[in-house]
Coordinates of C-alpha atoms in Angstrom, one line a residue:
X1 CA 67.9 109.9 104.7
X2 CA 70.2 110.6 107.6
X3 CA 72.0 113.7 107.0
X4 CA 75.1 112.1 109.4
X5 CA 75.6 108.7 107.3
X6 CA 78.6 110.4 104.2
X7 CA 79.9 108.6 101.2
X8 CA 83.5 107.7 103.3
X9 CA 81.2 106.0 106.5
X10 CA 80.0 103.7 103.5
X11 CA 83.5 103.2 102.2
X12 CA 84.7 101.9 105.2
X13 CA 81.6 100.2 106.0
X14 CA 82.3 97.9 102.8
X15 CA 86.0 97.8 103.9
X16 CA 84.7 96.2 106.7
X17 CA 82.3 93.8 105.2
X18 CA 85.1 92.8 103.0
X19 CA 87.4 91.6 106.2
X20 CA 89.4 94.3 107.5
X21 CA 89.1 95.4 110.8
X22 CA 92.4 97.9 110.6
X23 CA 93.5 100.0 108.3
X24 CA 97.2 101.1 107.2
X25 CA 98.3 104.3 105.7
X26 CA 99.8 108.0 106.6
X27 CA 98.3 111.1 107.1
X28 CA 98.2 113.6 104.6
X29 CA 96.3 116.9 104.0
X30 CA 94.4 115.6 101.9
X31 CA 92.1 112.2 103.4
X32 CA 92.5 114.1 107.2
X33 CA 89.2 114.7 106.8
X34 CA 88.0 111.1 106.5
X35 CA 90.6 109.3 108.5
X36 CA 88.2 111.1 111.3
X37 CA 85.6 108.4 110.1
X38 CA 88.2 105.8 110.8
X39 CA 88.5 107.1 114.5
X40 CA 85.2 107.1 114.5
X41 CA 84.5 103.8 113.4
X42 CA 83.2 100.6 115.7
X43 CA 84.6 98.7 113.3
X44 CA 88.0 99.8 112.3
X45 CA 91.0 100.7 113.6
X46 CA 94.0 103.3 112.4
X47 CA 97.1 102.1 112.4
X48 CA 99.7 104.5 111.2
X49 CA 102.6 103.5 109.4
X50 CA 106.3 105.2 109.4
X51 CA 106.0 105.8 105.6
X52 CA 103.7 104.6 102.7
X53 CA 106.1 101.6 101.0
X54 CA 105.6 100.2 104.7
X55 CA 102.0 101.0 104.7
X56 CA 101.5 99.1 101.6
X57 CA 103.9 96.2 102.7
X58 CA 102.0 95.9 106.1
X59 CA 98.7 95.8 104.0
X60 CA 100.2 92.9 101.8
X61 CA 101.1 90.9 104.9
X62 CA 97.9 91.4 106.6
X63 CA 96.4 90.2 103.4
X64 CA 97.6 86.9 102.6
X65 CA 96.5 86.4 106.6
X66 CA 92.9 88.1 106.4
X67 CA 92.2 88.0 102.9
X68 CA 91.6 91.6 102.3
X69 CA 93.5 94.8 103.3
X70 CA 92.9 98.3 103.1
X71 CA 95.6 101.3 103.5
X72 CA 95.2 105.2 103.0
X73 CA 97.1 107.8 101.6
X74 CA 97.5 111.1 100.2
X75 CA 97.8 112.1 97.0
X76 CA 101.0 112.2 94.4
X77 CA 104.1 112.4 97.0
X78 CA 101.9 109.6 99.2
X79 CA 100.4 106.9 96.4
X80 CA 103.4 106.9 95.1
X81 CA 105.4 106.1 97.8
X82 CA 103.2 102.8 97.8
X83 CA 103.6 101.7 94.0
X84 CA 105.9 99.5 94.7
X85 CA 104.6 97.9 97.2
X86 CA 101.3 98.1 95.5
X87 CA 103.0 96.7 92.2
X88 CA 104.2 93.4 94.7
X89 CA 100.6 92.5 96.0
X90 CA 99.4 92.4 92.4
X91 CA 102.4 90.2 91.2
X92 CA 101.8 88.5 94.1
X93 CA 98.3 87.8 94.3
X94 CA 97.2 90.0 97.8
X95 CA 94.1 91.7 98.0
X96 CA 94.8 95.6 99.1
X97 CA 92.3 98.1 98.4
X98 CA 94.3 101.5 98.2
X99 CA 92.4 104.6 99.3
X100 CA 94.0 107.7 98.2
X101 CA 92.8 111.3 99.3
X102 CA 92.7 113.6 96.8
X103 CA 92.2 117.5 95.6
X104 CA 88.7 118.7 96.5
X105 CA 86.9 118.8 93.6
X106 CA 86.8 122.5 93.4
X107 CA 90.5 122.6 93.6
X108 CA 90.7 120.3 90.4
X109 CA 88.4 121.5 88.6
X110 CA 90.2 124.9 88.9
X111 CA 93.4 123.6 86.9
X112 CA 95.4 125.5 89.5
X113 CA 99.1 124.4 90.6
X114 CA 98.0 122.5 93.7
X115 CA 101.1 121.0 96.0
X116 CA 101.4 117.0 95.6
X117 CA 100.7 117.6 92.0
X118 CA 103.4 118.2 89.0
X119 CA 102.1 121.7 88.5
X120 CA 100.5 121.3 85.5
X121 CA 96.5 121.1 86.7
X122 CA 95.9 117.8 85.4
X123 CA 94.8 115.7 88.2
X124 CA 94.5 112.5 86.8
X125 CA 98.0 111.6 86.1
X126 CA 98.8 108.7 89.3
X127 CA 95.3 107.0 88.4
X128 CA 96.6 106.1 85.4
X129 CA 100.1 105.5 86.8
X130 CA 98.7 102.2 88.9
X131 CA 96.7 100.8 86.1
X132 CA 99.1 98.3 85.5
X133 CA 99.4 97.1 88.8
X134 CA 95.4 97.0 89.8
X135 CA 92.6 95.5 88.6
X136 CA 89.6 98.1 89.2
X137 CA 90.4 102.0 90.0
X138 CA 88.0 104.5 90.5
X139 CA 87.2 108.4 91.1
X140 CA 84.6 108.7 93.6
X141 CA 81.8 111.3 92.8
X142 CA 78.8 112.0 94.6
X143 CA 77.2 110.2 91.6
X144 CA 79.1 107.2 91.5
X145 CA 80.0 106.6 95.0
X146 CA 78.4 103.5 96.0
X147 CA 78.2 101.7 92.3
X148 CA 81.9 102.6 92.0
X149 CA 82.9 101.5 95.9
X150 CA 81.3 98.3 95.7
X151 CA 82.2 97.3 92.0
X152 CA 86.3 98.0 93.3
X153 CA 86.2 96.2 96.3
X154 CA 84.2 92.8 94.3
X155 CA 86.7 92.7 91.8
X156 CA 89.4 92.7 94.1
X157 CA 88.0 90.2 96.1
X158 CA 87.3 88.0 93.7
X159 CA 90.5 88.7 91.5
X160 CA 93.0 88.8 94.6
X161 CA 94.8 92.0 93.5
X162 CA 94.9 95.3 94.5
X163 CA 92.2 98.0 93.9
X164 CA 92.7 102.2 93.5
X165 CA 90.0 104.3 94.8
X166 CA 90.4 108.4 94.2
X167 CA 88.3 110.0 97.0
X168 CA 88.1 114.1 97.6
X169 CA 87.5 115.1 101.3
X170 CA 84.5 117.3 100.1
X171 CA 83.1 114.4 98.3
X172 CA 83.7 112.1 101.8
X173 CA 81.7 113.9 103.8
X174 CA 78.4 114.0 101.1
X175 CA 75.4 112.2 102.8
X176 CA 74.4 109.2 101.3
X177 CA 72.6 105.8 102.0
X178 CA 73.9 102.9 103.9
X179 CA 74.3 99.6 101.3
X180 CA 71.3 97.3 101.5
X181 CA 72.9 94.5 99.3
X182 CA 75.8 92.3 100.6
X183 CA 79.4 92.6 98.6
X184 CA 79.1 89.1 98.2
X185 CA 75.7 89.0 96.5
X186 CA 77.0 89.5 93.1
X187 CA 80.2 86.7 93.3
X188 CA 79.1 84.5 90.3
X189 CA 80.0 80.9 89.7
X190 CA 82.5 80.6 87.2
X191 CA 82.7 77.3 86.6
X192 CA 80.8 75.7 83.7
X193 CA 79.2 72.3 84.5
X194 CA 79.8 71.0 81.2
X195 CA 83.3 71.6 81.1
X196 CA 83.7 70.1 84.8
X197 CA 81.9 66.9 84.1
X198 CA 84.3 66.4 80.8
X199 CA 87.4 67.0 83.2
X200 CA 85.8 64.3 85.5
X201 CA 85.5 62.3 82.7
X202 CA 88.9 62.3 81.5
X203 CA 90.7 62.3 84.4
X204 CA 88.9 59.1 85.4
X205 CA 90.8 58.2 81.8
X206 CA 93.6 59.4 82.3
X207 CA 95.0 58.6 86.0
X208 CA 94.7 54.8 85.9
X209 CA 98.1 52.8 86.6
X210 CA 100.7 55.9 85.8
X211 CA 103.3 56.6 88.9
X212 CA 101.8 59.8 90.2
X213 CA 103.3 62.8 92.6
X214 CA 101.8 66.0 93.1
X215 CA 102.7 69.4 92.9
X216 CA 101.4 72.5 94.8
X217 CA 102.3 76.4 94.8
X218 CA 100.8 79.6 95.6
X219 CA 97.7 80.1 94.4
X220 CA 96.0 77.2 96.4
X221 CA 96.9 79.5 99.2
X222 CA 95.7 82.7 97.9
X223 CA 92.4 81.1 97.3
X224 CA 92.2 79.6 100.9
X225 CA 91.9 76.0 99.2
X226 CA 94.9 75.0 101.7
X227 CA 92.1 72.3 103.6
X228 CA 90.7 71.4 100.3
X229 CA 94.3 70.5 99.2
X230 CA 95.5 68.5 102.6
X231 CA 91.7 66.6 102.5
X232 CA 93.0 65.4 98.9
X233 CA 96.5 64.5 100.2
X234 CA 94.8 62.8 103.6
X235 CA 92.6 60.2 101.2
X236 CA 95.4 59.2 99.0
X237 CA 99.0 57.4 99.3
X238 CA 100.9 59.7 96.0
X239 CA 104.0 61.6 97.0
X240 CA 103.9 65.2 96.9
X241 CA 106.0 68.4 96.5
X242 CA 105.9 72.5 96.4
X243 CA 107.9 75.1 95.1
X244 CA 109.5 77.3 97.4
X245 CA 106.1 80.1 96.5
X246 CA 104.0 77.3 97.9
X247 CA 105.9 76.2 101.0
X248 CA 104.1 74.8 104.2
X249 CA 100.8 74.1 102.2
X250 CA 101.3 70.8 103.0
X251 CA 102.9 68.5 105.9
X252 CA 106.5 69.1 105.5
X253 CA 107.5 65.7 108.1
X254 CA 106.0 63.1 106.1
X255 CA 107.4 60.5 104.8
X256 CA 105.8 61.1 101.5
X257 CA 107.1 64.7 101.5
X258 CA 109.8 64.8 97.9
X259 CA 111.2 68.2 99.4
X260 CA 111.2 71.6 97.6
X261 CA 111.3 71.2 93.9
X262 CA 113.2 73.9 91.9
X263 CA 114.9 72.8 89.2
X264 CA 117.6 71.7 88.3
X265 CA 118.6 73.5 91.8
X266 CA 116.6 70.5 93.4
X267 CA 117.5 68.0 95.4
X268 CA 117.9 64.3 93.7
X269 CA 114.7 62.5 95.4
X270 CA 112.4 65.7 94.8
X271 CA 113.8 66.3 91.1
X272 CA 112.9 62.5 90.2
X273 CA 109.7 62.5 91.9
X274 CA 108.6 65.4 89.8
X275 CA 110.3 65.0 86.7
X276 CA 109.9 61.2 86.2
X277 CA 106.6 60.0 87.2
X278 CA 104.2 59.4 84.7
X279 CA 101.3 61.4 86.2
X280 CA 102.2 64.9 87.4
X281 CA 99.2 66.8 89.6
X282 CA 99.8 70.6 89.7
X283 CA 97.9 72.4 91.7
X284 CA 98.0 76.5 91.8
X285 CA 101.4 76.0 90.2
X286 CA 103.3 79.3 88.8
X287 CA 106.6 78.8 87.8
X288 CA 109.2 82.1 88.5
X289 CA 112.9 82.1 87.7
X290 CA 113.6 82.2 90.9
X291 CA 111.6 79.0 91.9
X292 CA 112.8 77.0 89.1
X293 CA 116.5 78.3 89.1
X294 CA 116.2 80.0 85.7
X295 CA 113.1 78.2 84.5
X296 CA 115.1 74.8 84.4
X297 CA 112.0 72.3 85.0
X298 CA 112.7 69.4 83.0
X299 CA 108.8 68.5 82.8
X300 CA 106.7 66.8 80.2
X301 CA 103.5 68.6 79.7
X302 CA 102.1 65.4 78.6
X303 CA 101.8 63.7 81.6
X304 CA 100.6 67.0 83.8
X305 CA 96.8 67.1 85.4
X306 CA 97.4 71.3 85.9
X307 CA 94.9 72.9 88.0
X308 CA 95.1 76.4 87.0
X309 CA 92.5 79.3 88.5
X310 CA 90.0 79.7 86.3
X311 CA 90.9 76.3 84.0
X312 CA 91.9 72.7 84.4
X313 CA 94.6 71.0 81.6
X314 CA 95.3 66.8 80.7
X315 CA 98.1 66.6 78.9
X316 CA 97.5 70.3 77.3
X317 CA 93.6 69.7 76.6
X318 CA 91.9 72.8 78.6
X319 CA 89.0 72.9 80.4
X320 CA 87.2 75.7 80.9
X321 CA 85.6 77.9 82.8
X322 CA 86.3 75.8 85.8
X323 CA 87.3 77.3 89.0
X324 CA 90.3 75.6 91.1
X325 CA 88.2 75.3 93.7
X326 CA 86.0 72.8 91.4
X327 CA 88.9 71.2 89.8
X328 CA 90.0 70.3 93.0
X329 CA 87.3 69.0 94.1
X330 CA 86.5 66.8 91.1
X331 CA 89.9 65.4 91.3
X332 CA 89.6 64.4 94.7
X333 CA 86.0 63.0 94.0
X334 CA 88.0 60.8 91.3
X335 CA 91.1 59.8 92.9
X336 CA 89.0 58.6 95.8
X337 CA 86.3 56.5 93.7
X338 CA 87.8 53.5 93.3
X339 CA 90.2 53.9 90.2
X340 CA 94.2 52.7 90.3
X341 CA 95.9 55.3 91.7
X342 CA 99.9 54.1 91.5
X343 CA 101.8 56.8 94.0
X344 CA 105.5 57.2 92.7
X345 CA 108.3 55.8 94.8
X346 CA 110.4 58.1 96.0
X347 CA 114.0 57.5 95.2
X348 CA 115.4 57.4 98.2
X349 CA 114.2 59.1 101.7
X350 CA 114.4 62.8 102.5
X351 CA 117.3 62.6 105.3
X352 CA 116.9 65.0 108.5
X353 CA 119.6 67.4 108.1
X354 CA 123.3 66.1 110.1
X355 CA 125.1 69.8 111.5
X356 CA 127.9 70.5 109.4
X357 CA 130.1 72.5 112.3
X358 CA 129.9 72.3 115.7
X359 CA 128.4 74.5 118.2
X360 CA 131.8 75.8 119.0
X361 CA 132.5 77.1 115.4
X362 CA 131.0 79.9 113.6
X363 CA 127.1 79.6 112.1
X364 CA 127.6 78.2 109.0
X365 CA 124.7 79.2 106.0
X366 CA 124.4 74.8 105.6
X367 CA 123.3 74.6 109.2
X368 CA 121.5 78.2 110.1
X369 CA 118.4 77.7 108.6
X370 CA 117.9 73.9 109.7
X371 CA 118.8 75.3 113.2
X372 CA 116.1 78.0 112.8
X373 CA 113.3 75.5 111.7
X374 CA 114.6 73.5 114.7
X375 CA 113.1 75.9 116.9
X376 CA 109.4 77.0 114.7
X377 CA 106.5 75.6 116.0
X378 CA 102.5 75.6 114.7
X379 CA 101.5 78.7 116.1
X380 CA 104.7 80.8 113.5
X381 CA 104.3 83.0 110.6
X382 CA 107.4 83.0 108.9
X383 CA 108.3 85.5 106.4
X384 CA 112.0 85.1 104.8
X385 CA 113.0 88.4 102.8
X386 CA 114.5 87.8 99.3
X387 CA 118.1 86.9 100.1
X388 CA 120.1 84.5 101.8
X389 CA 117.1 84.0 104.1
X390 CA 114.4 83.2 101.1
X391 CA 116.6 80.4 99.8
X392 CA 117.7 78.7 103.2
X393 CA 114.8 78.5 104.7
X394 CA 113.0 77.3 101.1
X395 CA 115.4 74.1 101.7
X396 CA 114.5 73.1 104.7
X397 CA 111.7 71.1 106.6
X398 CA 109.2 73.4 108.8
X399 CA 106.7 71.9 110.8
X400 CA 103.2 71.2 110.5
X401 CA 101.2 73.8 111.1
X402 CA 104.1 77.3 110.3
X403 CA 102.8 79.4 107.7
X404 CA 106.1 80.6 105.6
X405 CA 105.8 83.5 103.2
X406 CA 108.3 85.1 100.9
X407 CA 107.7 87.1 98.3
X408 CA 109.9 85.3 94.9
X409 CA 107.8 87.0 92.4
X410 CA 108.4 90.5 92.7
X411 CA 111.4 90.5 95.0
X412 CA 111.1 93.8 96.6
X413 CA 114.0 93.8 99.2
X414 CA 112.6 95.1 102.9
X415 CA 109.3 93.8 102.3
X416 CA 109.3 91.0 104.9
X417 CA 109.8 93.3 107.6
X418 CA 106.3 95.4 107.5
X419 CA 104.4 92.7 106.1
X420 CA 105.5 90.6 109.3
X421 CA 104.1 93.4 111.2
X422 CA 100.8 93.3 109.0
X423 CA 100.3 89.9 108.8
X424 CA 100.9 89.5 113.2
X425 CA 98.1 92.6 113.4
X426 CA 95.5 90.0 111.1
X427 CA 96.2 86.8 113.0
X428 CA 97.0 88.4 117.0
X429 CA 96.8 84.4 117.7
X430 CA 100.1 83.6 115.9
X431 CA 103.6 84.9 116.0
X432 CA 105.5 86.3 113.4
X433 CA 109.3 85.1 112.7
X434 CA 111.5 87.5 110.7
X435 CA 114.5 86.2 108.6
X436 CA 116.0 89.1 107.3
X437 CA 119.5 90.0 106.0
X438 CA 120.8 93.4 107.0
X439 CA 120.8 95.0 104.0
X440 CA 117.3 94.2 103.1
X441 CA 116.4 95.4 106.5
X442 CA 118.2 98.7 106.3
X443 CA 115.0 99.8 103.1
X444 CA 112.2 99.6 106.0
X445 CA 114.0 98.9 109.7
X446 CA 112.0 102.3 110.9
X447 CA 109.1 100.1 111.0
X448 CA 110.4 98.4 114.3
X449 CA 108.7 101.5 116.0
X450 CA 105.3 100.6 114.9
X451 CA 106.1 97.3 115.7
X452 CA 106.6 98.5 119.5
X453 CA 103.9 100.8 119.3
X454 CA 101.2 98.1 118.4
X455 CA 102.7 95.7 121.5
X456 CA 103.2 92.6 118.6
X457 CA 106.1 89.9 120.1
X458 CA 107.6 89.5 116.9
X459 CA 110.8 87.0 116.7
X460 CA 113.5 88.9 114.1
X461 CA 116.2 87.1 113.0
X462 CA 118.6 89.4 111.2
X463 CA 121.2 88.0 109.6
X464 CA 124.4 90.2 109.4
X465 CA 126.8 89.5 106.9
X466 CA 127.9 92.6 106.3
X467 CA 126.3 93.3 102.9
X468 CA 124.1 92.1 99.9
X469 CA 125.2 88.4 100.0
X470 CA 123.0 87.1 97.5
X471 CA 124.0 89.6 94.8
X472 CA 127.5 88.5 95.3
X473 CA 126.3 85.4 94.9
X474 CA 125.4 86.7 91.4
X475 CA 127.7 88.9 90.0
X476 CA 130.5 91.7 92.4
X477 CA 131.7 89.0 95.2
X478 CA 134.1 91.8 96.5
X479 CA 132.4 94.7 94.6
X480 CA 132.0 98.2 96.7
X481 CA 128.5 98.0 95.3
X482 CA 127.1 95.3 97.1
X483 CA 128.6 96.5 100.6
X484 CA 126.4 98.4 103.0
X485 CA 127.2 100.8 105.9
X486 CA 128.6 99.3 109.1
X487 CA 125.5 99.8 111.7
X488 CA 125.0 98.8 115.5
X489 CA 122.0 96.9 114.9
X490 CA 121.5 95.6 118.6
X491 CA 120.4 99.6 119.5
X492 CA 117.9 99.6 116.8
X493 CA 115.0 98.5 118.7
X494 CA 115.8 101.0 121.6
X495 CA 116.5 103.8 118.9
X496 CA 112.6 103.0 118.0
X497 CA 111.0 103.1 121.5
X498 CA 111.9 99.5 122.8
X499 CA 112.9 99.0 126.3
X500 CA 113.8 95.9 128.9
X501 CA 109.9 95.7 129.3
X502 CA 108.9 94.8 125.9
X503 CA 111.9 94.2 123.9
X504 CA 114.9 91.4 124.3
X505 CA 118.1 91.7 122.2
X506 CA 120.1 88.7 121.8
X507 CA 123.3 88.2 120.1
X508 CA 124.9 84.6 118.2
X509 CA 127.9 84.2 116.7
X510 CA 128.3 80.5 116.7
X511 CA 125.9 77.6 116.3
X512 CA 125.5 76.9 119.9
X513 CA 124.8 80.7 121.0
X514 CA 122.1 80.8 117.9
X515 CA 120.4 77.6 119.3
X516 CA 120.4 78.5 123.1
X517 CA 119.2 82.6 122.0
X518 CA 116.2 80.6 119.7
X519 CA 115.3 78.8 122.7
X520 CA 115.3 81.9 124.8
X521 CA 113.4 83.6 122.3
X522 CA 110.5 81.2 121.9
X523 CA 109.9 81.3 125.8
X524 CA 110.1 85.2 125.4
X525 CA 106.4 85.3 124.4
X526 CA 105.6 89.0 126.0
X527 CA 108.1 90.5 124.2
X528 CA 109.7 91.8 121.0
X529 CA 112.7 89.1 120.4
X530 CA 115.7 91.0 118.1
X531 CA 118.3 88.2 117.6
X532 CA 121.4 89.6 115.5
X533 CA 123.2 86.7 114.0
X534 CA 126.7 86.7 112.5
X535 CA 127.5 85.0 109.1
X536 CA 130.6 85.4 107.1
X537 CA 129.7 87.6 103.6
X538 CA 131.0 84.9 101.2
X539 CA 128.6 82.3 103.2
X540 CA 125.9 81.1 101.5
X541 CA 123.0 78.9 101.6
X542 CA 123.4 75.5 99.0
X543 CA 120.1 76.5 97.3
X544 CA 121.1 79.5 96.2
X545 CA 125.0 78.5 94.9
X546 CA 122.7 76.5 92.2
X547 CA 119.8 78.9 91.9
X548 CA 122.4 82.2 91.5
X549 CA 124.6 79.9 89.0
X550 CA 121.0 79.8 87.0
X551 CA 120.0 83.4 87.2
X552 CA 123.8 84.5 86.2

């Protein structure tokens, strides 16, 4: 055996085989030593973050692009730093592997009061802290290195939450042998055949001559079904709708498109498309309080066909094991065979959005986000942070081909900003778009500098209403509490290292500023676009007076 090949070169060989080709994190004492195997590497790249929340919200971003992310840090002071972030890809459904370097073994085993610890020589305190929040964790030993490696990364892979590995630099650098099995060899089938040809069997029973729409959300996304999904919609005439989790799975400009169901909060075509056919498809579909407005679906389980991820239901019956993958494809397989499918009329047509004010006036929250979609195209990544920015952009048509994330689950304010800079490191091909409201921007703005220092051409919209709207949407309209300190946001970017040759910042204050600084921005493609735009406090988008009216 090759004295040179160590238990950390087959770590990051498997993060590797698993997708990544960078990795996030912060140096720390404790994983220097291995972070030299990074360098090292031919098939990874370092990139270091300005803290470890960011690290972990980059790693989420770059994970719903790749598939699989991988960050590093040090232990106690460092892996916590990342729970929360850590805590949102598992509510949200993103694959991170956290690495986190550890004591040496001696060192622990000694029971000493080592620094990054509470004092107390008990080192096994923050494994047990992420439990909740992963689904396999590990201490790597020089016994259990490679079993232990590769059974973490398969579960999060197939799972699609985060994984916790414990690694010691002495342990790193022990020699062991290079994997001779793929990660993918042990990735069973789920699905049992019996239980799929019964679902076959009654959906060709069931689906006959009942109006029909379909719903999709999130997880046909997480599971990279999204072709699967649009082959389905391609072959067949029904109507069709998301939530606001699922947005942009499927062709937001056709006729057939309902519009953005939540709840009560929804709009009157969408709401009777969904809640009075007599067939209603779900696919993937997990309903929030924040995507329902309070959980205020007015849906009859007995008429749902609900493709869940490891189990089909008719009208409540279940069907399992049966991946979504599976279900999906049986139900295309039916719906395409011959049978009466009836597709829903849709109430009335989804109208293109008329501009409320005129170019002259100040942006108004009715028109922003419909002026903002104006000027997407195919080639966008668009990642709205949980405010004013999450529900107007939910409301509004994007094109074909933008990818729009959010992140309604957990709701960790900042988040968008990092994971924007993740996700544009996975896909280099596609630019990211930013909508962010300063106060969520003011948690994780330092990140602009790795932005800069990684030469992405990221488009950031940051909305400046001088405070946390959407709480006062909730509860404190004038309340201290929800105001934030007064900052010159157009020298942020040069505060971080931006100059003229990489960087442009723009300003709008009306509607006809805000459409000529989108155009400029989209023909800015070699540079870092920061376009401040100025709405009044009390503004705010018609989604979210009924959605904040729910959650109240």
């Amino acid at each position: 055996m090759s004295q040179q090949y160590t238990i950390a070169d087959y770590l990051f060989d498997r993060i590797a085989e698993a997708g990544a080709t960078e990795i996030f994190g912060v140096p720390g004492d404790f994983n220097l030593s291995f972070l030299d195997n990074i360098i090292d590497s031919d098939k990874l790249r370092w990139v270091g973050n300005t803290n470890e929340l960011n690290a972990g919200y980059a790693a989420d971003g770059y994970a719903r692009e790749r598939g699989f992310a991988a960050m590093v840090t040090t232990f106690g002071v460092g892996e916590l730093s990342a729970i929360n972030a850590t805590a949102g890809s598992y509510a949200e459904y993103a694959p991170v592997l956290h690495v986190v370097g550890a004591p040496t073994m001696a060192q622990q085993e000694s029971k000493r009061r080592i620094h990054h610890t509470l004092g107390d020589g008990v080192f096994n305190h923050f494994i047990k802290m992420v439990e909740p929040v992963t689904v396999a964790r590990a201490q790597i030993t020089s016994e259990n290195a490679a079993s232990e490696i590769d059974r973490v990364i398969r579960l999060v892979l197939k799972k699609h939450r985060p994984g916790y590995l414990m690694l010691s630099p002495d342990v790193a650098k022990l020699p062991i042998y290079p994997p001779t099995t793929k990660l993918d060899d042990s990735q069973e089938d789920i699905t049992s055949q019996a239980a799929l040809a019964d679902f076959k069997q009654a959906l060709i029973e069931f689906l006959p001559n009942k109006t029909t729409t379909l719903m999709a959300d999130l997880m046909v996304h997480r599971l990279g079904l999204q072709d699967h999904l649009k082959a389905l919609i391609a072959d067949t005439d029904i109507p069709y709708t998301t939530l606001s989790w699922g947005k942009t799975l499927l062709d937001e400009n056709s006729e057939r498109w309902a519009g953005t169901y939540a709840g009560v909060a929804s709009r009157p075509v969408v709401k009777d498309a969904v809640e009075n056919c007599e067939c209603l498809i779900k696919i993937g579909v997990q309903y929030t309080d924040t995507t329902t407005a309070g959980f205020s679906q007015d849906i009859n389980e007995q008429v749902v066909v609900d493709l869940h991820y490891e189990r089909a239901t008719i009208s409540g019956q279940n069907f399992a094991p049966i991946a979504l993958k599976d279900a999906l494809q049986a139900l295309h397989e039916v719906m395409t065979s011959g049978i009466e499918i009836t597709p829903k009329p849709l109430c009335a047509p989804v109208k293109p959005h008329k501009q409320h004010g005129t170019d002259e006036e100040a942006i108004r929250q009715d028109d922003l986000w419909h002026i903002i979609a104006d000027h997407l195209d195919h080639n966008n990544l668009v990642f709205a942070d949980q405010g004013t920015a999450y529900f107007g952009i939910s409301d509004v048509r994007l094109p074909e081909g933008v990818t729009s994330y959010g992140q309604p689950m957990w709701g960790s304010i900042g988040y968008t900003l990092p994971a924007s800079l993740g996700a544009a490191i996975a896909s280099p091909h596609k630019r990211s778009v930013l909508l962010i409201g300063d106060g969520s921007a003011l948690l994780t703005i330092q990140e602009l500098a790795v932005m800069i220092k990684e030469g992405i051409h990221p488009v950031i919209v940051l909305v400046n209403n001088d405070g946390y709207t959407v709480e006062r949407a909730i509860h404190g309209e004038n309340q201290r509490y929800n105001d934030i300190p007064a900052c010159n946001w157009h020298l942020m970017p040069q505060a971080f290292g931006a100059d003229d040759n990489n960087s442009l910042v723009l300003k709008a204050e009306t509607a006809g500023e805000l459409k000529a600084a989108l155009k400029k921005a989209a023909m800015t493609t070699d540079k870092m676009v920061f376009l401040e735009v100025i709405t009044d406090k009390h503004d705010i988008p018609p989604l979210l007076v009924d959605i904040s009216e729910a959650l109240k």
